[in-house]
Amino acid sequence: MKLKNKNNNVLYIILIFSVVSQICEIGFCSESQERPENMKLGGLRNIPQNNGEIESIGRFAVQQHNNNQNTFLEFARIVKAKEQVVAGKMYHLTLEALDGGKKKMFEAKVWVKPWMNFKQLKEFKQVDDNPSITSSYLGVMHGH
């Protein structure tokens, strides 16, 4: 009977260690300054926007918007990017696109599940032209 209890205890310890390792792997055990202290699972986190994968997602958002709305915006650049872990990842992008040669700011949400080769535009909207009241634009102007 003692041997069986010791084996169960070892299994419990291994299970606990595995769960803690997974939590640390997704970044909730690090002392990184990038992660706010109150960040929760499913919360948004800033990611570098000068990344080929993020640019590709931004181009996808513009292309899908063009197809859905029968418009012709031309992707220019990613201004700000955040990601949220859901069933896959939801990317919250602030991007710049040309509309008839004029630069305009847009916010897009793209849901990605890479293991299923799935990508879907969930939201695409123009940001107010007045930069004094647009928080995402202000973040860009101040280098955030």
GROMACS .gro file of C-alpha atoms in nm:
model
  144
    1MET     CA    1   0.000   0.000   0.000
    2LYS     CA    2   0.286   0.240   0.076
    3LEU     CA    3   0.435   0.192  -0.271
    4LYS     CA    4   0.104   0.283  -0.438
    5ASN     CA    5   0.074   0.604  -0.231
    6LYS     CA    6   0.432   0.703  -0.320
    7ASN     CA    7   0.357   0.649  -0.690
    8ASN     CA    8   0.043   0.864  -0.663
    9ASN     CA    9   0.239   1.138  -0.487
   10VAL     CA   10   0.500   1.133  -0.762
   11LEU     CA   11   0.228   1.157  -1.026
   12TYR     CA   12   0.070   1.455  -0.849
   13ILE     CA   13   0.406   1.632  -0.828
   14ILE     CA   14   0.470   1.570  -1.198
   15LEU     CA   15   0.122   1.699  -1.284
   16ILE     CA   16   0.168   2.017  -1.079
   17PHE     CA   17   0.513   2.075  -1.230
   18SER     CA   18   0.369   2.034  -1.583
   19VAL     CA   19   0.091   2.286  -1.521
   20VAL     CA   20   0.332   2.541  -1.370
   21SER     CA   21   0.572   2.490  -1.662
   22GLN     CA   22   0.296   2.558  -1.914
   23ILE     CA   23   0.189   2.872  -1.731
   24CYS     CA   24   0.549   2.996  -1.725
   25GLU     CA   25   0.596   2.909  -2.092
   26ILE     CA   26   0.319   3.147  -2.197
   27GLY     CA   27   0.485   3.427  -2.004
   28PHE     CA   28   0.306   3.454  -1.673
   29CYS     CA   29   0.607   3.369  -1.456
   30SER     CA   30   0.863   3.601  -1.611
   31GLU     CA   31   0.970   3.929  -1.459
   32SER     CA   32   0.936   4.100  -1.799
   33GLN     CA   33   0.861   4.471  -1.785
   34GLU     CA   34   0.641   4.435  -2.095
   35ARG     CA   35   0.370   4.242  -1.910
   36PRO     CA   36   0.148   4.449  -1.681
   37GLU     CA   37   0.109   4.308  -1.332
   38ASN     CA   38  -0.267   4.271  -1.374
   39MET     CA   39  -0.254   4.091  -1.711
   40LYS     CA   40  -0.484   3.791  -1.723
   41LEU     CA   41  -0.519   3.500  -1.959
   42GLY     CA   42  -0.702   3.624  -2.266
   43GLY     CA   43  -0.577   3.979  -2.210
   44LEU     CA   44  -0.419   4.193  -2.480
   45ARG     CA   45  -0.045   4.234  -2.504
   46ASN     CA   46   0.163   4.459  -2.727
   47ILE     CA   47   0.370   4.286  -2.994
   48PRO     CA   48   0.630   4.425  -3.236
   49GLN     CA   49   0.462   4.557  -3.549
   50ASN     CA   50   0.777   4.535  -3.766
   51ASN     CA   51   0.736   4.161  -3.813
   52GLY     CA   52   0.672   3.983  -4.144
   53GLU     CA   53   0.393   3.771  -3.997
   54ILE     CA   54   0.211   4.074  -3.855
   55GLU     CA   55   0.250   4.264  -4.182
   56SER     CA   56   0.105   3.964  -4.366
   57ILE     CA   57  -0.197   3.964  -4.132
   58GLY     CA   58  -0.240   4.339  -4.192
   59ARG     CA   59  -0.230   4.288  -4.569
   60PHE     CA   60  -0.485   4.008  -4.530
   61ALA     CA   61  -0.715   4.243  -4.334
   62VAL     CA   62  -0.702   4.511  -4.605
   63GLN     CA   63  -0.756   4.255  -4.881
   64GLN     CA   64  -1.056   4.102  -4.704
   65HIS     CA   65  -1.203   4.446  -4.636
   66ASN     CA   66  -1.161   4.534  -5.004
   67ASN     CA   67  -1.336   4.210  -5.107
   68ASN     CA   68  -1.620   4.253  -4.856
   69GLN     CA   69  -1.685   4.622  -4.921
   70ASN     CA   70  -1.590   4.639  -5.291
   71THR     CA   71  -1.330   4.907  -5.218
   72PHE     CA   72  -0.966   4.949  -5.310
   73LEU     CA   73  -0.755   5.037  -5.009
   74GLU     CA   74  -0.382   4.983  -5.047
   75PHE     CA   75  -0.194   4.850  -4.744
   76ALA     CA   76   0.084   5.087  -4.630
   77ARG     CA   77   0.210   4.974  -4.286
   78ILE     CA   78   0.128   4.841  -3.941
   79VAL     CA   79   0.126   5.122  -3.686
   80LYS     CA   80   0.046   4.925  -3.371
   81ALA     CA   81  -0.015   4.557  -3.298
   82LYS     CA   82  -0.158   4.364  -3.004
   83GLU     CA   83  -0.243   3.999  -2.966
   84GLN     CA   84  -0.495   3.816  -2.752
   85VAL     CA   85  -0.488   3.443  -2.688
   86VAL     CA   86  -0.830   3.297  -2.765
   87ALA     CA   87  -0.900   2.971  -2.948
   88GLY     CA   88  -0.596   3.068  -3.151
   89LYS     CA   89  -0.500   3.435  -3.151
   90MET     CA   90  -0.693   3.753  -3.212
   91TYR     CA   91  -0.472   4.025  -3.358
   92HIS     CA   92  -0.576   4.385  -3.290
   93LEU     CA   93  -0.402   4.599  -3.550
   94THR     CA   94  -0.385   4.970  -3.613
   95LEU     CA   95  -0.276   5.010  -3.972
   96GLU     CA   96  -0.228   5.271  -4.234
   97ALA     CA   97  -0.372   5.229  -4.584
   98LEU     CA   98  -0.400   5.448  -4.888
   99ASP     CA   99  -0.748   5.540  -5.007
  100GLY     CA  100  -0.724   5.712  -5.343
  101GLY     CA  101  -0.366   5.814  -5.261
  102LYS     CA  102  -0.463   5.960  -4.921
  103LYS     CA  103  -0.325   5.799  -4.604
  104LYS     CA  104  -0.592   5.685  -4.361
  105MET     CA  105  -0.579   5.496  -4.030
  106PHE     CA  106  -0.781   5.181  -3.966
  107GLU     CA  107  -0.829   4.934  -3.684
  108ALA     CA  108  -0.866   4.568  -3.770
  109LYS     CA  109  -0.922   4.248  -3.574
  110VAL     CA  110  -0.808   3.924  -3.733
  111TRP     CA  111  -0.866   3.580  -3.578
  112VAL     CA  112  -0.595   3.324  -3.660
  113LYS     CA  113  -0.582   2.950  -3.587
  114PRO     CA  114  -0.259   2.838  -3.760
  115TRP     CA  115  -0.304   2.466  -3.687
  116MET     CA  116  -0.628   2.478  -3.891
  117ASN     CA  117  -0.493   2.711  -4.161
  118PHE     CA  118  -0.772   2.951  -4.051
  119LYS     CA  119  -0.768   3.330  -4.078
  120GLN     CA  120  -1.078   3.552  -4.051
  121LEU     CA  121  -1.130   3.927  -4.052
  122LYS     CA  122  -1.361   4.001  -3.759
  123GLU     CA  123  -1.364   4.381  -3.768
  124PHE     CA  124  -1.230   4.661  -3.987
  125LYS     CA  125  -1.307   5.027  -3.926
  126GLN     CA  126  -1.160   5.364  -4.002
  127VAL     CA  127  -1.011   5.553  -3.710
  128ASP     CA  128  -1.134   5.907  -3.654
  129ASP     CA  129  -0.934   6.156  -3.862
  130ASN     CA  130  -0.882   6.382  -3.559
  131PRO     CA  131  -0.553   6.259  -3.403
  132SER     CA  132  -0.609   6.462  -3.087
  133ILE     CA  133  -0.884   6.225  -2.975
  134THR     CA  134  -0.766   5.895  -3.126
  135SER     CA  135  -0.580   5.703  -2.856
  136SER     CA  136  -0.420   5.451  -3.093
  137TYR     CA  137  -0.286   5.733  -3.309
  138LEU     CA  138  -0.157   5.919  -3.002
  139GLY     CA  139   0.029   5.605  -2.896
  140VAL     CA  140   0.204   5.599  -3.232
  141MET     CA  141   0.291   5.970  -3.215
  142HIS     CA  142   0.450   5.920  -2.874
  143GLY     CA  143   0.636   5.605  -2.976
  144HIS     CA  144   0.427   5.358  -2.772
   0.00000   0.00000   0.00000
